[in-house]
PDB file of N, CA and C in Angstrom:
ATOM      1  N   MET X   1       0.692  -1.482   0.119  1.00 60.00           N
ATOM      2  CA  MET X   1      -0.162  -0.206   0.166  1.00 60.00           C
ATOM      3  C   MET X   1       0.707   1.185   0.008  1.00 60.00           C
ATOM      4  N   ALA X   2       0.593   1.991  -0.844  1.00 64.00           N
ATOM      5  CA  ALA X   2       1.449   3.314  -0.893  1.00 64.00           C
ATOM      6  C   ALA X   2       1.349   3.972   0.523  1.00 64.00           C
ATOM      7  N   LYS X   3       2.412   4.642   1.128  1.00 69.00           N
ATOM      8  CA  LYS X   3       2.450   5.657   1.818  1.00 69.00           C
ATOM      9  C   LYS X   3       1.703   6.950   1.635  1.00 69.00           C
ATOM     10  N   SER X   4       1.050   7.624   2.329  1.00 73.00           N
ATOM     11  CA  SER X   4       0.275   8.831   2.041  1.00 73.00           C
ATOM     12  C   SER X   4       1.346   9.989   2.348  1.00 73.00           C
ATOM     13  N   PHE X   5       0.943  10.855   1.428  1.00 71.00           N
ATOM     14  CA  PHE X   5       1.800  12.380   1.451  1.00 71.00           C
ATOM     15  C   PHE X   5       1.280  12.918   2.752  1.00 71.00           C
ATOM     16  N   ASN X   6       2.525  13.308   3.218  1.00 78.00           N
ATOM     17  CA  ASN X   6       2.146  14.501   4.343  1.00 78.00           C
ATOM     18  C   ASN X   6       3.025  15.759   4.218  1.00 78.00           C
ATOM     19  N   TYR X   7       1.710  16.683   4.087  1.00 78.00           N
ATOM     20  CA  TYR X   7       2.125  18.073   3.442  1.00 78.00           C
ATOM     21  C   TYR X   7       3.530  18.555   4.220  1.00 78.00           C
ATOM     22  N   SER X   8       3.125  18.730   6.103  1.00 81.00           N
ATOM     23  CA  SER X   8       4.096  19.210   6.878  1.00 81.00           C
ATOM     24  C   SER X   8       5.042  18.693   7.279  1.00 81.00           C
ATOM     25  N   ASP X   9       5.135  17.400   7.112  1.00 86.00           N
ATOM     26  CA  ASP X   9       6.581  16.199   6.956  1.00 86.00           C
ATOM     27  C   ASP X   9       7.453  16.925   5.851  1.00 86.00           C
ATOM     28  N   TYR X  10       7.007  17.085   4.424  1.00 84.00           N
ATOM     29  CA  TYR X  10       7.617  17.389   3.532  1.00 84.00           C
ATOM     30  C   TYR X  10       8.049  18.642   3.534  1.00 84.00           C
ATOM     31  N   LEU X  11       7.203  19.890   3.822  1.00 87.00           N
ATOM     32  CA  LEU X  11       7.756  21.075   4.573  1.00 87.00           C
ATOM     33  C   LEU X  11       8.872  21.392   5.097  1.00 87.00           C
ATOM     34  N   SER X  12       8.560  20.352   6.744  1.00 89.00           N
ATOM     35  CA  SER X  12       9.745  20.278   7.454  1.00 89.00           C
ATOM     36  C   SER X  12      11.266  19.729   6.810  1.00 89.00           C
ATOM     37  N   ASP X  13      11.060  18.776   5.958  1.00 91.00           N
ATOM     38  CA  ASP X  13      12.389  18.261   5.386  1.00 91.00           C
ATOM     39  C   ASP X  13      12.811  19.373   4.629  1.00 91.00           C
ATOM     40  N   LEU X  14      12.033  19.929   3.664  1.00 91.00           N
ATOM     41  CA  LEU X  14      12.356  20.967   2.758  1.00 91.00           C
ATOM     42  C   LEU X  14      13.120  22.058   3.548  1.00 91.00           C
ATOM     43  N   GLU X  15      12.389  22.457   4.647  1.00 92.00           N
ATOM     44  CA  GLU X  15      13.217  23.700   5.437  1.00 92.00           C
ATOM     45  C   GLU X  15      14.526  23.084   6.137  1.00 92.00           C
ATOM     46  N   SER X  16      14.649  21.888   6.351  1.00 95.00           N
ATOM     47  CA  SER X  16      15.729  21.544   7.633  1.00 95.00           C
ATOM     48  C   SER X  16      16.934  21.445   6.085  1.00 95.00           C
ATOM     49  N   LYS X  17      16.382  21.039   4.825  1.00 96.00           N
ATOM     50  CA  LYS X  17      17.783  20.831   3.931  1.00 96.00           C
ATOM     51  C   LYS X  17      17.985  21.971   3.178  1.00 96.00           C
ATOM     52  N   LEU X  18      17.179  23.131   3.358  1.00 96.00           N
ATOM     53  CA  LEU X  18      17.575  24.589   2.635  1.00 96.00           C
ATOM     54  C   LEU X  18      18.696  25.097   3.547  1.00 96.00           C
ATOM     55  N   PRO X  19      19.730  25.439   2.955  1.00 97.00           N
ATOM     56  CA  PRO X  19      20.825  26.515   3.236  1.00 97.00           C
ATOM     57  C   PRO X  19      20.225  27.730   3.940  1.00 97.00           C
ATOM     58  N   GLU X  20      20.845  28.379   4.676  1.00 97.00           N
ATOM     59  CA  GLU X  20      19.797  29.920   4.721  1.00 97.00           C
ATOM     60  C   GLU X  20      20.375  30.736   3.653  1.00 97.00           C
ATOM     61  N   LEU X  21      21.086  30.713   2.559  1.00 98.00           N
ATOM     62  CA  LEU X  21      20.753  31.220   1.362  1.00 98.00           C
ATOM     63  C   LEU X  21      21.070  30.229   0.185  1.00 98.00           C
ATOM     64  N   ALA X  22      20.073  29.982  -0.594  1.00 98.00           N
ATOM     65  CA  ALA X  22      20.147  28.542  -1.197  1.00 98.00           C
ATOM     66  C   ALA X  22      20.237  29.081  -2.944  1.00 98.00           C
ATOM     67  N   THR X  23      21.236  28.248  -3.676  1.00 98.00           N
ATOM     68  CA  THR X  23      21.203  28.443  -4.561  1.00 98.00           C
ATOM     69  C   THR X  23      20.171  27.956  -5.755  1.00 98.00           C
ATOM     70  N   SER X  24      20.398  28.480  -6.841  1.00 97.00           N
ATOM     71  CA  SER X  24      19.497  27.794  -8.076  1.00 97.00           C
ATOM     72  C   SER X  24      19.788  26.487  -7.991  1.00 97.00           C
ATOM     73  N   ALA X  25      20.767  25.930  -7.932  1.00 98.00           N
ATOM     74  CA  ALA X  25      21.368  24.557  -7.812  1.00 98.00           C
ATOM     75  C   ALA X  25      20.484  23.817  -6.420  1.00 98.00           C
ATOM     76  N   ASP X  26      20.699  24.333  -6.012  1.00 98.00           N
ATOM     77  CA  ASP X  26      19.668  23.960  -3.957  1.00 98.00           C
ATOM     78  C   ASP X  26      18.469  23.762  -4.558  1.00 98.00           C
ATOM     79  N   LEU X  27      17.784  24.746  -5.259  1.00 97.00           N
ATOM     80  CA  LEU X  27      16.341  24.878  -5.541  1.00 97.00           C
ATOM     81  C   LEU X  27      16.196  23.528  -6.692  1.00 97.00           C
ATOM     82  N   VAL X  28      17.153  23.392  -7.028  1.00 97.00           N
ATOM     83  CA  VAL X  28      16.750  21.905  -8.285  1.00 97.00           C
ATOM     84  C   VAL X  28      17.016  20.680  -7.650  1.00 97.00           C
ATOM     85  N   ARG X  29      17.900  20.729  -6.623  1.00 96.00           N
ATOM     86  CA  ARG X  29      18.295  19.399  -6.099  1.00 96.00           C
ATOM     87  C   ARG X  29      16.833  18.984  -5.104  1.00 96.00           C
ATOM     88  N   LEU X  30      16.532  19.987  -4.410  1.00 94.00           N
ATOM     89  CA  LEU X  30      15.290  19.845  -3.557  1.00 94.00           C
ATOM     90  C   LEU X  30      13.770  19.657  -3.926  1.00 94.00           C
ATOM     91  N   GLY X  31      14.183  19.772  -5.368  1.00 91.00           N
ATOM     92  CA  GLY X  31      12.455  19.569  -5.956  1.00 91.00           C
ATOM     93  C   GLY X  31      11.508  20.564  -6.157  1.00 91.00           C
ATOM     94  N   VAL X  32      12.070  22.000  -5.746  1.00 91.00           N
ATOM     95  CA  VAL X  32      11.175  23.045  -5.842  1.00 91.00           C
ATOM     96  C   VAL X  32      11.196  23.349  -7.606  1.00 91.00           C
ATOM     97  N   PHE X  33      12.190  23.658  -8.472  1.00 95.00           N
ATOM     98  CA  PHE X  33      12.301  23.654  -9.671  1.00 95.00           C
ATOM     99  C   PHE X  33      12.727  22.307 -10.380  1.00 95.00           C
ATOM    100  N   ALA X  34      12.464  21.993 -11.722  1.00 96.00           N
ATOM    101  CA  ALA X  34      12.755  20.975 -12.321  1.00 96.00           C
ATOM    102  C   ALA X  34      14.382  21.312 -12.990  1.00 96.00           C
ATOM    103  N   SER X  35      14.411  22.479 -13.008  1.00 98.00           N
ATOM    104  CA  SER X  35      16.167  22.850 -13.913  1.00 98.00           C
ATOM    105  C   SER X  35      16.319  24.224 -13.505  1.00 98.00           C
ATOM    106  N   GLU X  36      17.963  24.543 -13.467  1.00 97.00           N
ATOM    107  CA  GLU X  36      18.196  25.467 -13.303  1.00 97.00           C
ATOM    108  C   GLU X  36      17.692  26.504 -14.319  1.00 97.00           C
ATOM    109  N   ALA X  37      17.404  26.091 -15.484  1.00 97.00           N
ATOM    110  CA  ALA X  37      17.034  27.180 -16.450  1.00 97.00           C
ATOM    111  C   ALA X  37      15.333  27.449 -16.101  1.00 97.00           C
ATOM    112  N   ALA X  38      14.859  26.713 -15.443  1.00 97.00           N
ATOM    113  CA  ALA X  38      13.072  26.798 -14.977  1.00 97.00           C
ATOM    114  C   ALA X  38      13.229  27.776 -13.648  1.00 97.00           C
ATOM    115  N   VAL X  39      14.328  27.823 -13.091  1.00 97.00           N
ATOM    116  CA  VAL X  39      14.970  28.948 -11.787  1.00 97.00           C
ATOM    117  C   VAL X  39      15.068  30.296 -12.397  1.00 97.00           C
ATOM    118  N   SER X  40      15.835  30.295 -13.756  1.00 96.00           N
ATOM    119  CA  SER X  40      16.531  31.472 -14.280  1.00 96.00           C
ATOM    120  C   SER X  40      15.049  31.954 -15.050  1.00 96.00           C
ATOM    121  N   LYS X  41      14.184  31.070 -15.747  1.00 97.00           N
ATOM    122  CA  LYS X  41      13.148  31.466 -16.351  1.00 97.00           C
ATOM    123  C   LYS X  41      12.004  32.385 -15.257  1.00 97.00           C
ATOM    124  N   ALA X  42      12.070  31.614 -14.102  1.00 97.00           N
ATOM    125  CA  ALA X  42      10.632  31.870 -13.271  1.00 97.00           C
ATOM    126  C   ALA X  42      11.095  33.118 -12.672  1.00 97.00           C
ATOM    127  N   ARG X  43      12.446  33.221 -12.626  1.00 96.00           N
ATOM    128  CA  ARG X  43      13.202  34.524 -12.107  1.00 96.00           C
ATOM    129  C   ARG X  43      12.755  36.103 -12.526  1.00 96.00           C
ATOM    130  N   LYS X  44      13.261  35.532 -14.282  1.00 96.00           N
ATOM    131  CA  LYS X  44      12.935  37.109 -15.137  1.00 96.00           C
ATOM    132  C   LYS X  44      11.507  37.113 -15.061  1.00 96.00           C
ATOM    133  N   LEU X  45      10.446  36.043 -15.009  1.00 97.00           N
ATOM    134  CA  LEU X  45       9.252  36.264 -15.376  1.00 97.00           C
ATOM    135  C   LEU X  45       8.556  36.876 -13.778  1.00 97.00           C
ATOM    136  N   GLY X  46       9.290  36.798 -12.650  1.00 95.00           N
ATOM    137  CA  GLY X  46       8.521  37.298 -11.574  1.00 95.00           C
ATOM    138  C   GLY X  46       8.024  36.321 -10.952  1.00 95.00           C
ATOM    139  N   HIS X  47       8.321  34.898 -11.294  1.00 95.00           N
ATOM    140  CA  HIS X  47       7.551  33.766 -10.596  1.00 95.00           C
ATOM    141  C   HIS X  47       8.347  32.801  -9.827  1.00 95.00           C
ATOM    142  N   SER X  48       9.106  33.550  -9.159  1.00 96.00           N
ATOM    143  CA  SER X  48      10.436  32.682  -8.331  1.00 96.00           C
ATOM    144  C   SER X  48      10.408  33.396  -7.248  1.00 96.00           C
ATOM    145  N   PRO X  49      10.849  32.504  -5.919  1.00 97.00           N
ATOM    146  CA  PRO X  49      10.925  32.827  -4.805  1.00 97.00           C
ATOM    147  C   PRO X  49      11.735  34.273  -4.639  1.00 97.00           C
ATOM    148  N   ASP X  50      11.522  35.256  -3.751  1.00 97.00           N
ATOM    149  CA  ASP X  50      12.349  36.606  -3.693  1.00 97.00           C
ATOM    150  C   ASP X  50      13.908  36.286  -3.476  1.00 97.00           C
ATOM    151  N   TYR X  51      14.929  36.936  -4.242  1.00 98.00           N
ATOM    152  CA  TYR X  51      16.014  36.675  -4.100  1.00 98.00           C
ATOM    153  C   TYR X  51      16.999  37.772  -3.715  1.00 98.00           C
ATOM    154  N   ILE X  52      18.320  37.745  -3.334  1.00 98.00           N
ATOM    155  CA  ILE X  52      19.503  38.783  -3.436  1.00 98.00           C
ATOM    156  C   ILE X  52      19.956  38.443  -4.582  1.00 98.00           C
ATOM    157  N   GLN X  53      20.319  39.503  -5.134  1.00 97.00           N
ATOM    158  CA  GLN X  53      21.313  39.611  -6.437  1.00 97.00           C
ATOM    159  C   GLN X  53      22.662  40.093  -6.016  1.00 97.00           C
ATOM    160  N   PHE X  54      23.815  39.472  -5.679  1.00 96.00           N
ATOM    161  CA  PHE X  54      25.274  39.995  -5.151  1.00 96.00           C
ATOM    162  C   PHE X  54      25.708  40.550  -6.402  1.00 96.00           C
ATOM    163  N   SER X  55      25.601  39.752  -7.320  1.00 95.00           N
ATOM    164  CA  SER X  55      26.666  40.128  -8.710  1.00 95.00           C
ATOM    165  C   SER X  55      25.455  39.245 -10.007  1.00 95.00           C
ATOM    166  N   PRO X  56      25.427  39.699 -10.946  1.00 90.00           N
ATOM    167  CA  PRO X  56      25.432  39.032 -12.390  1.00 90.00           C
ATOM    168  C   PRO X  56      24.887  37.801 -11.942  1.00 90.00           C
ATOM    169  N   GLY X  57      26.064  37.274 -11.544  1.00 88.00           N
ATOM    170  CA  GLY X  57      26.206  35.800 -11.868  1.00 88.00           C
ATOM    171  C   GLY X  57      25.736  34.972 -10.619  1.00 88.00           C
ATOM    172  N   ARG X  58      25.607  35.883  -9.301  1.00 96.00           N
ATOM    173  CA  ARG X  58      25.666  35.062  -7.965  1.00 96.00           C
ATOM    174  C   ARG X  58      24.726  35.621  -7.261  1.00 96.00           C
ATOM    175  N   ILE X  59      23.360  34.652  -7.306  1.00 98.00           N
ATOM    176  CA  ILE X  59      21.957  34.975  -7.022  1.00 98.00           C
ATOM    177  C   ILE X  59      21.501  33.921  -6.161  1.00 98.00           C
ATOM    178  N   ARG X  60      21.214  34.719  -4.812  1.00 98.00           N
ATOM    179  CA  ARG X  60      20.988  33.383  -4.075  1.00 98.00           C
ATOM    180  C   ARG X  60      19.433  33.896  -3.346  1.00 98.00           C
ATOM    181  N   TYR X  61      18.753  32.949  -2.686  1.00 98.00           N
ATOM    182  CA  TYR X  61      17.360  32.420  -2.198  1.00 98.00           C
ATOM    183  C   TYR X  61      17.390  32.502  -1.011  1.00 98.00           C
ATOM    184  N   PRO X  62      16.837  33.404   0.218  1.00 98.00           N
ATOM    185  CA  PRO X  62      16.833  33.187   1.460  1.00 98.00           C
ATOM    186  C   PRO X  62      15.936  31.887   1.919  1.00 98.00           C
ATOM    187  N   ARG X  63      16.070  31.213   2.764  1.00 97.00           N
ATOM    188  CA  ARG X  63      15.334  30.229   3.281  1.00 97.00           C
ATOM    189  C   ARG X  63      14.115  30.518   3.434  1.00 97.00           C
ATOM    190  N   ALA X  64      13.380  31.677   4.055  1.00 96.00           N
ATOM    191  CA  ALA X  64      12.137  31.726   4.361  1.00 96.00           C
ATOM    192  C   ALA X  64      11.458  32.368   3.003  1.00 96.00           C
ATOM    193  N   ALA X  65      11.996  32.822   1.785  1.00 97.00           N
ATOM    194  CA  ALA X  65      11.492  33.062   1.151  1.00 97.00           C
ATOM    195  C   ALA X  65      11.175  32.221   0.454  1.00 97.00           C
ATOM    196  N   VAL X  66      11.796  31.099   0.349  1.00 96.00           N
ATOM    197  CA  VAL X  66      11.511  29.770  -0.441  1.00 96.00           C
ATOM    198  C   VAL X  66      10.526  28.886   0.173  1.00 96.00           C
ATOM    199  N   ILE X  67      10.532  28.884   1.313  1.00 93.00           N
ATOM    200  CA  ILE X  67       9.298  28.256   2.125  1.00 93.00           C
ATOM    201  C   ILE X  67       7.998  29.274   1.836  1.00 93.00           C
ATOM    202  N   ASN X  68       8.010  30.540   1.848  1.00 91.00           N
ATOM    203  CA  ASN X  68       6.913  31.269   1.598  1.00 91.00           C
ATOM    204  C   ASN X  68       6.280  30.906   0.385  1.00 91.00           C
ATOM    205  N   PHE X  69       7.041  30.806  -0.666  1.00 92.00           N
ATOM    206  CA  PHE X  69       6.768  30.667  -2.112  1.00 92.00           C
ATOM    207  C   PHE X  69       6.034  29.037  -2.161  1.00 92.00           C
ATOM    208  N   PHE X  70       6.880  28.403  -1.703  1.00 86.00           N
ATOM    209  CA  PHE X  70       6.352  26.487  -1.876  1.00 86.00           C
ATOM    210  C   PHE X  70       4.962  27.163  -1.009  1.00 86.00           C
ATOM    211  N   ILE X  71       4.934  27.502   0.078  1.00 85.00           N
ATOM    212  CA  ILE X  71       3.399  27.490   0.391  1.00 85.00           C
ATOM    213  C   ILE X  71       2.669  28.246  -0.053  1.00 85.00           C
ATOM    214  N   GLU X  72       2.685  29.277  -0.783  1.00 86.00           N
ATOM    215  CA  GLU X  72       1.870  30.208  -1.348  1.00 86.00           C
ATOM    216  C   GLU X  72       1.396  29.569  -2.689  1.00 86.00           C
ATOM    217  N   ARG X  73       2.206  28.859  -3.298  1.00 84.00           N
ATOM    218  CA  ARG X  73       2.025  27.892  -4.760  1.00 84.00           C
ATOM    219  C   ARG X  73       1.541  26.709  -4.409  1.00 84.00           C
ATOM    220  N   THR X  74       1.334  25.941  -3.534  1.00 78.00           N
ATOM    221  CA  THR X  74       0.654  24.516  -3.298  1.00 78.00           C
ATOM    222  C   THR X  74      -0.735  24.615  -3.113  1.00 78.00           C
ATOM    223  N   LYS X  75      -1.093  23.395  -3.544  1.00 70.00           N
ATOM    224  CA  LYS X  75      -2.364  23.197  -3.310  1.00 70.00           C
ATOM    225  C   LYS X  75      -2.878  21.722  -3.313  1.00 70.00           C
ATOM    226  N   CYS X  76      -3.283  21.192  -2.560  1.00 62.00           N
ATOM    227  CA  CYS X  76      -3.395  19.738  -2.246  1.00 62.00           C
ATOM    228  C   CYS X  76      -4.756  19.125  -2.848  1.00 62.00           C
ATOM    229  N   GLY X  77      -5.670  20.124  -3.165  1.00 52.00           N
ATOM    230  CA  GLY X  77      -7.163  19.697  -3.501  1.00 52.00           C
ATOM    231  C   GLY X  77      -8.189  19.213  -2.494  1.00 52.00           C
ATOM    232  N   ALA X  78      -7.549  18.979  -1.373  1.00 48.00           N
ATOM    233  CA  ALA X  78      -8.653  18.629  -0.051  1.00 48.00           C
ATOM    234  C   ALA X  78      -9.874  19.463   0.327  1.00 48.00           C
ATOM    235  N   LYS X  79      -9.569  20.797  -0.052  1.00 49.00           N
ATOM    236  CA  LYS X  79     -10.226  21.669   0.231  1.00 49.00           C
ATOM    237  C   LYS X  79     -10.810  21.635   1.794  1.00 49.00           C
ATOM    238  N   GLY X  80      -9.814  21.834   2.340  1.00 49.00           N
ATOM    239  CA  GLY X  80     -10.302  21.802   4.168  1.00 49.00           C
ATOM    240  C   GLY X  80     -10.033  20.393   4.537  1.00 49.00           C
ATOM    241  N   LYS X  81     -10.258  19.895   4.000  1.00 48.00           N
ATOM    242  CA  LYS X  81     -10.276  18.198   4.556  1.00 48.00           C
ATOM    243  C   LYS X  81      -9.037  17.517   5.209  1.00 48.00           C
ATOM    244  N   CYS X  82      -7.732  18.088   4.595  1.00 52.00           N
ATOM    245  CA  CYS X  82      -6.279  17.419   4.873  1.00 52.00           C
ATOM    246  C   CYS X  82      -6.181  18.056   5.981  1.00 52.00           C
ATOM    247  N   HIS X  83      -5.757  17.242   7.189  1.00 48.00           N
ATOM    248  CA  HIS X  83      -5.484  18.058   8.364  1.00 48.00           C
ATOM    249  C   HIS X  83      -4.132  18.422   8.361  1.00 48.00           C
ATOM    250  N   SER X  84      -3.221  17.937   7.179  1.00 52.00           N
ATOM    251  CA  SER X  84      -1.753  18.282   7.020  1.00 52.00           C
ATOM    252  C   SER X  84      -1.282  19.769   6.418  1.00 52.00           C
ATOM    253  N   CYS X  85      -2.540  19.996   6.034  1.00 52.00           N
ATOM    254  CA  CYS X  85      -2.345  20.994   4.870  1.00 52.00           C
ATOM    255  C   CYS X  85      -3.454  22.542   5.183  1.00 52.00           C
ATOM    256  N   SER X  86      -3.945  22.045   6.204  1.00 49.00           N
ATOM    257  CA  SER X  86      -4.916  23.196   6.658  1.00 49.00           C
ATOM    258  C   SER X  86      -4.504  24.647   6.953  1.00 49.00           C
ATOM    259  N   SER X  87      -5.229  25.469   6.551  1.00 46.00           N
ATOM    260  CA  SER X  87      -5.314  27.137   6.390  1.00 46.00           C
ATOM    261  C   SER X  87      -4.114  27.267   8.024  1.00 46.00           C
ATOM    262  N   ASN X  88      -4.814  26.648   9.020  1.00 47.00           N
ATOM    263  CA  ASN X  88      -4.068  26.829  10.556  1.00 47.00           C
ATOM    264  C   ASN X  88      -2.779  26.385  10.276  1.00 47.00           C
ATOM    265  N   GLN X  89      -2.448  25.338   9.904  1.00 46.00           N
ATOM    266  CA  GLN X  89      -1.168  24.596   9.822  1.00 46.00           C
ATOM    267  C   GLN X  89      -0.259  25.399   9.009  1.00 46.00           C
ATOM    268  N   LEU X  90      -0.566  26.033   7.918  1.00 46.00           N
ATOM    269  CA  LEU X  90       0.103  26.552   7.406  1.00 46.00           C
ATOM    270  C   LEU X  90       0.229  28.278   7.828  1.00 46.00           C
ATOM    271  N   GLY X  91      -0.572  28.698   8.453  1.00 45.00           N
ATOM    272  CA  GLY X  91      -0.436  29.926   8.960  1.00 45.00           C
ATOM    273  C   GLY X  91       0.648  29.737   9.792  1.00 45.00           C
ATOM    274  N   LYS X  92       0.700  28.682  10.515  1.00 48.00           N
ATOM    275  CA  LYS X  92       1.863  28.563  11.792  1.00 48.00           C
ATOM    276  C   LYS X  92       3.052  28.848  10.951  1.00 48.00           C
ATOM    277  N   THR X  93       3.347  27.770  10.146  1.00 46.00           N
ATOM    278  CA  THR X  93       4.476  27.455   9.327  1.00 46.00           C
ATOM    279  C   THR X  93       4.926  29.226   8.682  1.00 46.00           C
ATOM    280  N   SER X  94       4.074  29.576   8.206  1.00 46.00           N
ATOM    281  CA  SER X  94       4.403  30.695   7.522  1.00 46.00           C
ATOM    282  C   SER X  94       5.087  31.930   8.664  1.00 46.00           C
ATOM    283  N   GLN X  95       4.095  32.097  10.072  1.00 51.00           N
ATOM    284  CA  GLN X  95       4.142  32.415  11.113  1.00 51.00           C
ATOM    285  C   GLN X  95       5.789  32.388  11.385  1.00 51.00           C
ATOM    286  N   ASN X  96       6.392  31.102  11.478  1.00 52.00           N
ATOM    287  CA  ASN X  96       7.661  30.487  11.950  1.00 52.00           C
ATOM    288  C   ASN X  96       8.730  31.083  11.172  1.00 52.00           C
ATOM    289  N   ASN X  97       8.106  31.260   9.660  1.00 49.00           N
ATOM    290  CA  ASN X  97       9.377  31.602   8.890  1.00 49.00           C
ATOM    291  C   ASN X  97       9.652  33.188   9.101  1.00 49.00           C
ATOM    292  N   LYS X  98       8.392  33.700   9.297  1.00 51.00           N
ATOM    293  CA  LYS X  98       8.564  35.386   9.304  1.00 51.00           C
ATOM    294  C   LYS X  98       9.377  35.504  10.765  1.00 51.00           C
ATOM    295  N   GLU X  99       9.164  34.983  11.532  1.00 52.00           N
ATOM    296  CA  GLU X  99      10.214  35.031  12.716  1.00 52.00           C
ATOM    297  C   GLU X  99      11.772  34.371  12.828  1.00 52.00           C
ATOM    298  N   LYS X 100      12.142  33.812  11.893  1.00 47.00           N
ATOM    299  CA  LYS X 100      13.458  33.683  11.746  1.00 47.00           C
ATOM    300  C   LYS X 100      14.605  34.794  11.054  1.00 47.00           C
TER     301      LYS X 100
END
């Protein structure tokens, strides 16, 4: 039997593996984007996490920005029936990220 997906566990795992300032390669390695080209394209279109550009080739994504980006764009389809991704849980995660 397939193991059910637990959004909260996934989000905690993602947060624990993200460095404080992530690179495009980190976002790909952790499955936030499919490729570095996709990260670049999303950034240019304004559809990426907030980022810091130190120089033209040196862009970093703060951990909190990546987590908030992921939360804002995730839909589970359970329409409030899923205990692991209820709006209450998402609010707690967002609040924790703002405090960091």
